[in-house]
Amino acid sequence: MILAGQRTPGPLLVLDGWLGRVQLFSDGRRQILSFLLPGDVIQDAHTFQPVAPSTITALCDAVLCPAPPAEEEGLREAYAASAALDEIHLLRQIARLGRMSAYERIQDWLSEAHERLSLAGRAGPESFPMPLTQEMLADALGLTSVHVNRTLQAMRRDGVLEWRGGAVRLRQTGTSMVPRGRPLPESAIPALRKALLAG
Amino acid sequence: MILAGQRTPGPLLVLDGWLGRVQLFSDGRRQILSFLLPGDVIQDAHTFQPVAPSTITALCDAVLCPAPPAEEEGLREAYAASAALDEIHLLRQIARLGRMSAYERIQDWLSEAHERLSLAGRAGPESFPMPLTQEMLADALGLTSVHVNRTLQAMRRDGVLEWRGGAVRLRQTGTSMVPRGRPLPESAIPALRKALLAG
DNA sequence: CGAGAACTTGAGCAGCATCAAAGAGAGTGG
DNA sequence: CCACTCTCTTTGATGCTGCTCAAGTTCTCG
């Protein structure tokens, strides 16, 4: 994990790579609580909170830098939007783990990854980079890597998924069981992503 | 659900009763994403966000009021602490759903409920009120009500649990698999709870 | 080419779901 | 005070989903 600039106590910005907030159980079980993708902000609260229920780990090579101060023009709303988005992702993760089958979880999660990477300008219209191993995916989705593997094969057989060479192509079925809210406001989030990733 | 005072657009404070943030699937599946207990604050962002992935529902008779403005002395930190706590609860819920068995989920969730109600001054040292039905619990823990029922019976047999007349008594085993962070800062949260619930 | 990590496959089992129906309470109205 | 009804809880039988264990096979990279 590369930190650009000296390590200042304060929020960090993910420039490249994927990180995860991870919880380890004392018996070895592992849960990836959420992912941090390029353009995401790591609030220092997450890292240094008195109650620290999670650790942040790099899931592949990653580049971070100190996040620019919120005082800059228009960045305050961008931070707020980013925090709101984070919470939405946590809620979606809960619904996924609580009420979806393995097949649905993977579909939904890949879908979310695609959306988020698109906002960060890191995805094509139909495909996107996937640096995770099947085991990491399993740890995020509450499954075993063996079952993730078998489910991925089923998705390939169904023509829903291609996953080769660290890139995923996902064919949307369009029949999501989950009613999504209105589409994201076009302004705030890309503003942050672009403003920050450009710098 | 009773609203004390006229309905103003703005954050609400739970004075009494339990609410839940609920996600409904189009095929009837239901997931309770999180609970709102006495002393908790409902940020209007949750209700009126452009991307509204969840709805807030009263799970039993409840009393709400507009939350006092953050400008009041010392209330700003209390709100921040409350928001941080909310996130901790979401993360804990994810770990629960992802990596715990039905037995462990119920144990851990009851444990959390006890802690939270204690902070709000609504629990005894060993027991606390439980207004939920087994089906609501199932919808929160990603199980069926039938399985919740059988698991509760197992817990009773093991002498871990008593649940009669809307009150729960939980005998802690002390062997939580999950490493918890340092204990909560004694100041901020009870400050909010008490400052707000007193008024 | 060798070694480690990641992926794949198989067999068997357990946890939890599903379906269906029968008790328990709790409130309501006659 | 007793049906009546509604919701909640409990029980049984059966089967699928996903786990476990164990052994390959392929990929990556030095």
PDB file of C-alpha atoms in Angstrom, chain A:
ATOM      1  CA  MET A   1       0.000   0.000   0.000  1.00  0.00           C
ATOM      2  CA  ILE A   2       1.592   3.206  -1.147  1.00  0.00           C
ATOM      3  CA  LEU A   3       1.017   6.453   0.642  1.00  0.00           C
ATOM      4  CA  ALA A   4       1.725   9.461  -1.535  1.00  0.00           C
ATOM      5  CA  GLY A   5       3.045  12.352   0.509  1.00  0.00           C
ATOM      6  CA  GLN A   6       3.893  12.123   4.148  1.00  0.00           C
ATOM      7  CA  ARG A   7       1.458  10.406   6.455  1.00  0.00           C
ATOM      8  CA  THR A   8      -0.708  13.090   8.010  1.00  0.00           C
ATOM      9  CA  PRO A   9      -3.381  12.221  10.481  1.00  0.00           C
ATOM     10  CA  GLY A  10      -6.522  13.013   8.570  1.00  0.00           C
ATOM     11  CA  PRO A  11      -8.810  11.633   5.911  1.00  0.00           C
ATOM     12  CA  LEU A  12      -7.228   9.738   3.028  1.00  0.00           C
ATOM     13  CA  LEU A  13      -8.234   9.519  -0.565  1.00  0.00           C
ATOM     14  CA  VAL A  14      -7.941   6.330  -2.580  1.00  0.00           C
ATOM     15  CA  LEU A  15      -6.230   7.119  -5.853  1.00  0.00           C
ATOM     16  CA  ASP A  16      -5.863   3.603  -7.130  1.00  0.00           C
ATOM     17  CA  GLY A  17      -6.439   0.021  -6.059  1.00  0.00           C
ATOM     18  CA  TRP A  18      -9.029  -1.594  -3.808  1.00  0.00           C
ATOM     19  CA  LEU A  19      -9.035  -1.635  -0.022  1.00  0.00           C
ATOM     20  CA  GLY A  20     -11.423  -3.292   2.369  1.00  0.00           C
ATOM     21  CA  ARG A  21     -12.673  -2.778   5.861  1.00  0.00           C
ATOM     22  CA  VAL A  22     -12.191  -6.176   7.421  1.00  0.00           C
ATOM     23  CA  GLN A  23     -13.335  -7.839  10.579  1.00  0.00           C
ATOM     24  CA  LEU A  24     -11.473 -10.866  11.852  1.00  0.00           C
ATOM     25  CA  PHE A  25     -13.056 -13.347  14.211  1.00  0.00           C
ATOM     26  CA  SER A  26     -10.940 -14.972  16.857  1.00  0.00           C
ATOM     27  CA  ASP A  27     -11.507 -18.383  15.279  1.00  0.00           C
ATOM     28  CA  GLY A  28     -10.261 -17.324  11.884  1.00  0.00           C
ATOM     29  CA  ARG A  29     -13.485 -16.402  10.164  1.00  0.00           C
ATOM     30  CA  ARG A  30     -13.166 -13.210   8.179  1.00  0.00           C
ATOM     31  CA  GLN A  31     -15.710 -10.703   6.939  1.00  0.00           C
ATOM     32  CA  ILE A  32     -15.007  -7.927   4.479  1.00  0.00           C
ATOM     33  CA  LEU A  33     -17.443  -5.272   5.645  1.00  0.00           C
ATOM     34  CA  SER A  34     -17.058  -2.832   2.781  1.00  0.00           C
ATOM     35  CA  PHE A  35     -14.803  -1.880  -0.070  1.00  0.00           C
ATOM     36  CA  LEU A  36     -12.878   1.304  -0.716  1.00  0.00           C
ATOM     37  CA  LEU A  37     -12.452   2.009  -4.407  1.00  0.00           C
ATOM     38  CA  PRO A  38     -10.629   4.739  -6.289  1.00  0.00           C
ATOM     39  CA  GLY A  39     -12.217   8.070  -5.441  1.00  0.00           C
ATOM     40  CA  ASP A  40     -13.441   6.891  -2.045  1.00  0.00           C
ATOM     41  CA  VAL A  41     -12.492   8.758   1.083  1.00  0.00           C
ATOM     42  CA  ILE A  42     -11.258   7.086   4.251  1.00  0.00           C
ATOM     43  CA  GLN A  43     -12.506   9.208   7.104  1.00  0.00           C
ATOM     44  CA  ASP A  44      -9.980   9.128   9.890  1.00  0.00           C
ATOM     45  CA  ALA A  45     -12.880   8.346  12.160  1.00  0.00           C
ATOM     46  CA  HIS A  46     -12.886   4.913  10.565  1.00  0.00           C
ATOM     47  CA  THR A  47      -9.300   4.267  11.419  1.00  0.00           C
ATOM     48  CA  PHE A  48      -8.793   5.962  14.722  1.00  0.00           C
ATOM     49  CA  GLN A  49     -12.149   5.744  16.341  1.00  0.00           C
ATOM     50  CA  PRO A  50     -12.079   4.743  19.991  1.00  0.00           C
ATOM     51  CA  VAL A  51     -14.342   1.882  19.057  1.00  0.00           C
ATOM     52  CA  ALA A  52     -12.563   0.375  16.109  1.00  0.00           C
ATOM     53  CA  PRO A  53     -14.531  -2.639  15.020  1.00  0.00           C
ATOM     54  CA  SER A  54     -12.712  -2.958  11.748  1.00  0.00           C
ATOM     55  CA  THR A  55      -9.320  -2.710  10.152  1.00  0.00           C
ATOM     56  CA  ILE A  56      -8.545  -1.346   6.737  1.00  0.00           C
ATOM     57  CA  THR A  57      -6.526  -3.613   4.484  1.00  0.00           C
ATOM     58  CA  ALA A  58      -5.248  -3.273   0.946  1.00  0.00           C
ATOM     59  CA  LEU A  59      -6.792  -6.012  -1.208  1.00  0.00           C
ATOM     60  CA  CYS A  60      -4.366  -5.377  -4.032  1.00  0.00           C
ATOM     61  CA  ASP A  61      -1.701  -2.805  -4.783  1.00  0.00           C
ATOM     62  CA  ALA A  62      -3.154   0.555  -3.900  1.00  0.00           C
ATOM     63  CA  VAL A  63      -2.212   4.190  -3.901  1.00  0.00           C
ATOM     64  CA  LEU A  64      -3.511   6.669  -1.344  1.00  0.00           C
ATOM     65  CA  CYS A  65      -2.949  10.315  -0.591  1.00  0.00           C
ATOM     66  CA  PRO A  66      -4.126  12.741   2.073  1.00  0.00           C
ATOM     67  CA  ALA A  67      -7.551  14.029   1.137  1.00  0.00           C
ATOM     68  CA  PRO A  68      -7.737  17.685   0.220  1.00  0.00           C
ATOM     69  CA  PRO A  69      -9.275  19.914   2.896  1.00  0.00           C
ATOM     70  CA  ALA A  70     -13.024  20.340   2.698  1.00  0.00           C
ATOM     71  CA  GLU A  71     -12.596  24.080   2.606  1.00  0.00           C
ATOM     72  CA  GLU A  72     -11.790  24.039  -1.094  1.00  0.00           C
ATOM     73  CA  GLU A  73     -14.534  25.249  -3.343  1.00  0.00           C
ATOM     74  CA  GLY A  74     -17.466  22.921  -3.502  1.00  0.00           C
ATOM     75  CA  LEU A  75     -15.688  20.052  -1.840  1.00  0.00           C
ATOM     76  CA  ARG A  76     -17.747  20.093   1.307  1.00  0.00           C
ATOM     77  CA  GLU A  77     -20.860  18.842  -0.463  1.00  0.00           C
ATOM     78  CA  ALA A  78     -18.764  16.322  -2.286  1.00  0.00           C
ATOM     79  CA  TYR A  79     -17.576  14.899   1.033  1.00  0.00           C
ATOM     80  CA  ALA A  80     -21.096  14.829   2.361  1.00  0.00           C
ATOM     81  CA  ALA A  81     -22.304  13.037  -0.752  1.00  0.00           C
ATOM     82  CA  SER A  82     -19.460  10.584  -0.417  1.00  0.00           C
ATOM     83  CA  ALA A  83     -20.386   9.810   3.174  1.00  0.00           C
ATOM     84  CA  ALA A  84     -24.034   9.352   2.197  1.00  0.00           C
ATOM     85  CA  LEU A  85     -23.011   6.990  -0.583  1.00  0.00           C
ATOM     86  CA  ASP A  86     -20.900   4.986   1.854  1.00  0.00           C
ATOM     87  CA  GLU A  87     -23.892   4.456   4.041  1.00  0.00           C
ATOM     88  CA  ILE A  88     -25.997   3.372   1.091  1.00  0.00           C
ATOM     89  CA  HIS A  89     -23.384   0.768   0.279  1.00  0.00           C
ATOM     90  CA  LEU A  90     -23.458  -0.547   3.837  1.00  0.00           C
ATOM     91  CA  LEU A  91     -27.238  -0.845   3.732  1.00  0.00           C
ATOM     92  CA  ARG A  92     -27.131  -2.596   0.396  1.00  0.00           C
ATOM     93  CA  GLN A  93     -24.554  -5.012   1.769  1.00  0.00           C
ATOM     94  CA  ILE A  94     -26.871  -5.819   4.654  1.00  0.00           C
ATOM     95  CA  ALA A  95     -29.792  -6.556   2.366  1.00  0.00           C
ATOM     96  CA  ARG A  96     -27.518  -8.679   0.209  1.00  0.00           C
ATOM     97  CA  LEU A  97     -26.225 -10.798   3.075  1.00  0.00           C
ATOM     98  CA  GLY A  98     -29.576 -11.063   4.791  1.00  0.00           C
ATOM     99  CA  ARG A  99     -31.926 -11.956   1.990  1.00  0.00           C
ATOM    100  CA  MET A 100     -30.141 -12.976  -1.179  1.00  0.00           C
ATOM    101  CA  SER A 101     -28.990 -16.356  -2.481  1.00  0.00           C
ATOM    102  CA  ALA A 102     -25.359 -16.867  -3.406  1.00  0.00           C
ATOM    103  CA  TYR A 103     -26.152 -16.346  -7.075  1.00  0.00           C
ATOM    104  CA  GLU A 104     -28.007 -13.116  -6.371  1.00  0.00           C
ATOM    105  CA  ARG A 105     -25.345 -11.839  -4.013  1.00  0.00           C
ATOM    106  CA  ILE A 106     -22.626 -12.161  -6.596  1.00  0.00           C
ATOM    107  CA  GLN A 107     -24.778 -10.625  -9.300  1.00  0.00           C
ATOM    108  CA  ASP A 108     -25.796  -7.724  -7.120  1.00  0.00           C
ATOM    109  CA  TRP A 109     -22.311  -7.145  -5.839  1.00  0.00           C
ATOM    110  CA  LEU A 110     -20.745  -7.153  -9.280  1.00  0.00           C
ATOM    111  CA  SER A 111     -23.442  -4.760 -10.333  1.00  0.00           C
ATOM    112  CA  GLU A 112     -22.571  -2.411  -7.511  1.00  0.00           C
ATOM    113  CA  ALA A 113     -18.869  -2.657  -8.256  1.00  0.00           C
ATOM    114  CA  HIS A 114     -19.570  -1.722 -11.843  1.00  0.00           C
ATOM    115  CA  GLU A 115     -21.646   1.297 -10.830  1.00  0.00           C
ATOM    116  CA  ARG A 116     -19.066   2.532  -8.374  1.00  0.00           C
ATOM    117  CA  LEU A 117     -16.160   2.090 -10.743  1.00  0.00           C
ATOM    118  CA  SER A 118     -18.115   3.878 -13.437  1.00  0.00           C
ATOM    119  CA  LEU A 119     -18.586   6.875 -11.187  1.00  0.00           C
ATOM    120  CA  ALA A 120     -14.850   6.879 -10.653  1.00  0.00           C
ATOM    121  CA  GLY A 121     -14.244   6.638 -14.375  1.00  0.00           C
ATOM    122  CA  ARG A 122     -12.601   3.257 -14.024  1.00  0.00           C
ATOM    123  CA  ALA A 123     -15.040   1.075 -15.915  1.00  0.00           C
ATOM    124  CA  GLY A 124     -16.185   0.582 -19.454  1.00  0.00           C
ATOM    125  CA  PRO A 125     -19.878   0.481 -20.338  1.00  0.00           C
ATOM    126  CA  GLU A 126     -19.990  -3.299 -20.023  1.00  0.00           C
ATOM    127  CA  SER A 127     -16.842  -4.426 -18.308  1.00  0.00           C
ATOM    128  CA  PHE A 128     -14.598  -3.415 -15.465  1.00  0.00           C
ATOM    129  CA  PRO A 129     -11.389  -4.500 -13.717  1.00  0.00           C
ATOM    130  CA  MET A 130     -11.652  -7.096 -10.947  1.00  0.00           C
ATOM    131  CA  PRO A 131      -8.500  -7.476  -8.883  1.00  0.00           C
ATOM    132  CA  LEU A 132     -10.063  -9.638  -6.174  1.00  0.00           C
ATOM    133  CA  THR A 133      -9.621 -13.350  -5.699  1.00  0.00           C
ATOM    134  CA  GLN A 134     -12.629 -15.611  -5.362  1.00  0.00           C
ATOM    135  CA  GLU A 135     -11.723 -16.042  -1.715  1.00  0.00           C
ATOM    136  CA  MET A 136     -11.925 -12.288  -1.074  1.00  0.00           C
ATOM    137  CA  LEU A 137     -15.275 -12.223  -2.801  1.00  0.00           C
ATOM    138  CA  ALA A 138     -16.372 -15.079  -0.569  1.00  0.00           C
ATOM    139  CA  ASP A 139     -15.270 -13.174   2.531  1.00  0.00           C
ATOM    140  CA  ALA A 140     -17.279 -10.174   1.410  1.00  0.00           C
ATOM    141  CA  LEU A 141     -20.420 -12.108   0.529  1.00  0.00           C
ATOM    142  CA  GLY A 142     -20.548 -14.444   3.496  1.00  0.00           C
ATOM    143  CA  LEU A 143     -19.799 -17.556   1.437  1.00  0.00           C
ATOM    144  CA  THR A 144     -16.964 -20.039   1.038  1.00  0.00           C
ATOM    145  CA  SER A 145     -14.577 -19.722  -1.855  1.00  0.00           C
ATOM    146  CA  VAL A 146     -15.617 -23.156  -3.053  1.00  0.00           C
ATOM    147  CA  HIS A 147     -19.217 -22.095  -3.339  1.00  0.00           C
ATOM    148  CA  VAL A 148     -18.304 -18.802  -4.987  1.00  0.00           C
ATOM    149  CA  ASN A 149     -16.374 -20.775  -7.553  1.00  0.00           C
ATOM    150  CA  ARG A 150     -19.287 -23.061  -8.354  1.00  0.00           C
ATOM    151  CA  THR A 151     -21.709 -20.174  -8.513  1.00  0.00           C
ATOM    152  CA  LEU A 152     -19.467 -18.236 -10.881  1.00  0.00           C
ATOM    153  CA  GLN A 153     -19.420 -21.284 -13.137  1.00  0.00           C
ATOM    154  CA  ALA A 154     -23.193 -21.335 -13.118  1.00  0.00           C
ATOM    155  CA  MET A 155     -23.252 -17.670 -14.085  1.00  0.00           C
ATOM    156  CA  ARG A 156     -20.853 -18.321 -16.939  1.00  0.00           C
ATOM    157  CA  ARG A 157     -23.011 -21.190 -18.127  1.00  0.00           C
ATOM    158  CA  ASP A 158     -26.016 -18.872 -18.013  1.00  0.00           C
ATOM    159  CA  GLY A 159     -24.134 -16.362 -20.115  1.00  0.00           C
ATOM    160  CA  VAL A 160     -24.461 -13.748 -17.405  1.00  0.00           C
ATOM    161  CA  LEU A 161     -20.782 -13.396 -16.690  1.00  0.00           C
ATOM    162  CA  GLU A 162     -17.349 -13.423 -18.241  1.00  0.00           C
ATOM    163  CA  TRP A 163     -14.350 -13.142 -15.936  1.00  0.00           C
ATOM    164  CA  ARG A 164     -10.948 -13.496 -17.510  1.00  0.00           C
ATOM    165  CA  GLY A 165      -7.641 -11.821 -16.918  1.00  0.00           C
ATOM    166  CA  GLY A 166      -8.715  -9.580 -14.100  1.00  0.00           C
ATOM    167  CA  ALA A 167     -11.664  -8.113 -15.972  1.00  0.00           C
ATOM    168  CA  VAL A 168     -15.362  -8.810 -15.654  1.00  0.00           C
ATOM    169  CA  ARG A 169     -18.093  -8.483 -18.222  1.00  0.00           C
ATOM    170  CA  LEU A 170     -21.564  -8.628 -16.714  1.00  0.00           C
ATOM    171  CA  ARG A 171     -24.736  -9.005 -18.705  1.00  0.00           C
ATOM    172  CA  GLN A 172     -27.559  -7.363 -16.799  1.00  0.00           C
ATOM    173  CA  THR A 173     -30.725  -9.359 -16.509  1.00  0.00           C
ATOM    174  CA  GLY A 174     -32.687  -6.245 -15.644  1.00  0.00           C
ATOM    175  CA  THR A 175     -34.772  -8.133 -13.127  1.00  0.00           C
ATOM    176  CA  SER A 176     -33.387  -6.890  -9.861  1.00  0.00           C
ATOM    177  CA  MET A 177     -35.564  -7.844  -6.946  1.00  0.00           C
ATOM    178  CA  VAL A 178     -34.497  -4.764  -5.083  1.00  0.00           C
ATOM    179  CA  PRO A 179     -36.302  -1.529  -5.753  1.00  0.00           C
ATOM    180  CA  ARG A 180     -33.551   1.029  -6.137  1.00  0.00           C
ATOM    181  CA  GLY A 181     -34.011   4.675  -5.267  1.00  0.00           C
ATOM    182  CA  ARG A 182     -33.977   7.445  -7.791  1.00  0.00           C
ATOM    183  CA  PRO A 183     -30.759   7.619  -9.758  1.00  0.00           C
ATOM    184  CA  LEU A 184     -27.889   9.421  -8.148  1.00  0.00           C
ATOM    185  CA  PRO A 185     -27.777  13.186  -8.493  1.00  0.00           C
ATOM    186  CA  GLU A 186     -25.516  13.723 -11.453  1.00  0.00           C
ATOM    187  CA  SER A 187     -23.654  16.530  -9.816  1.00  0.00           C
ATOM    188  CA  ALA A 188     -22.152  15.819  -6.453  1.00  0.00           C
ATOM    189  CA  ILE A 189     -20.517  12.448  -6.667  1.00  0.00           C
ATOM    190  CA  PRO A 190     -18.746  12.711  -9.980  1.00  0.00           C
ATOM    191  CA  ALA A 191     -17.652  16.136  -8.804  1.00  0.00           C
ATOM    192  CA  LEU A 192     -15.721  14.594  -5.951  1.00  0.00           C
ATOM    193  CA  ARG A 193     -14.458  11.679  -7.935  1.00  0.00           C
ATOM    194  CA  LYS A 194     -13.220  13.836 -10.751  1.00  0.00           C
ATOM    195  CA  ALA A 195     -11.993  16.770  -8.711  1.00  0.00           C
ATOM    196  CA  LEU A 196      -9.994  14.473  -6.517  1.00  0.00           C
ATOM    197  CA  LEU A 197      -8.784  11.903  -8.969  1.00  0.00           C
ATOM    198  CA  ALA A 198      -7.639  14.604 -11.354  1.00  0.00           C
ATOM    199  CA  GLY A 199      -5.381  16.284  -8.799  1.00  0.00           C
TER     200      GLY A 199
END
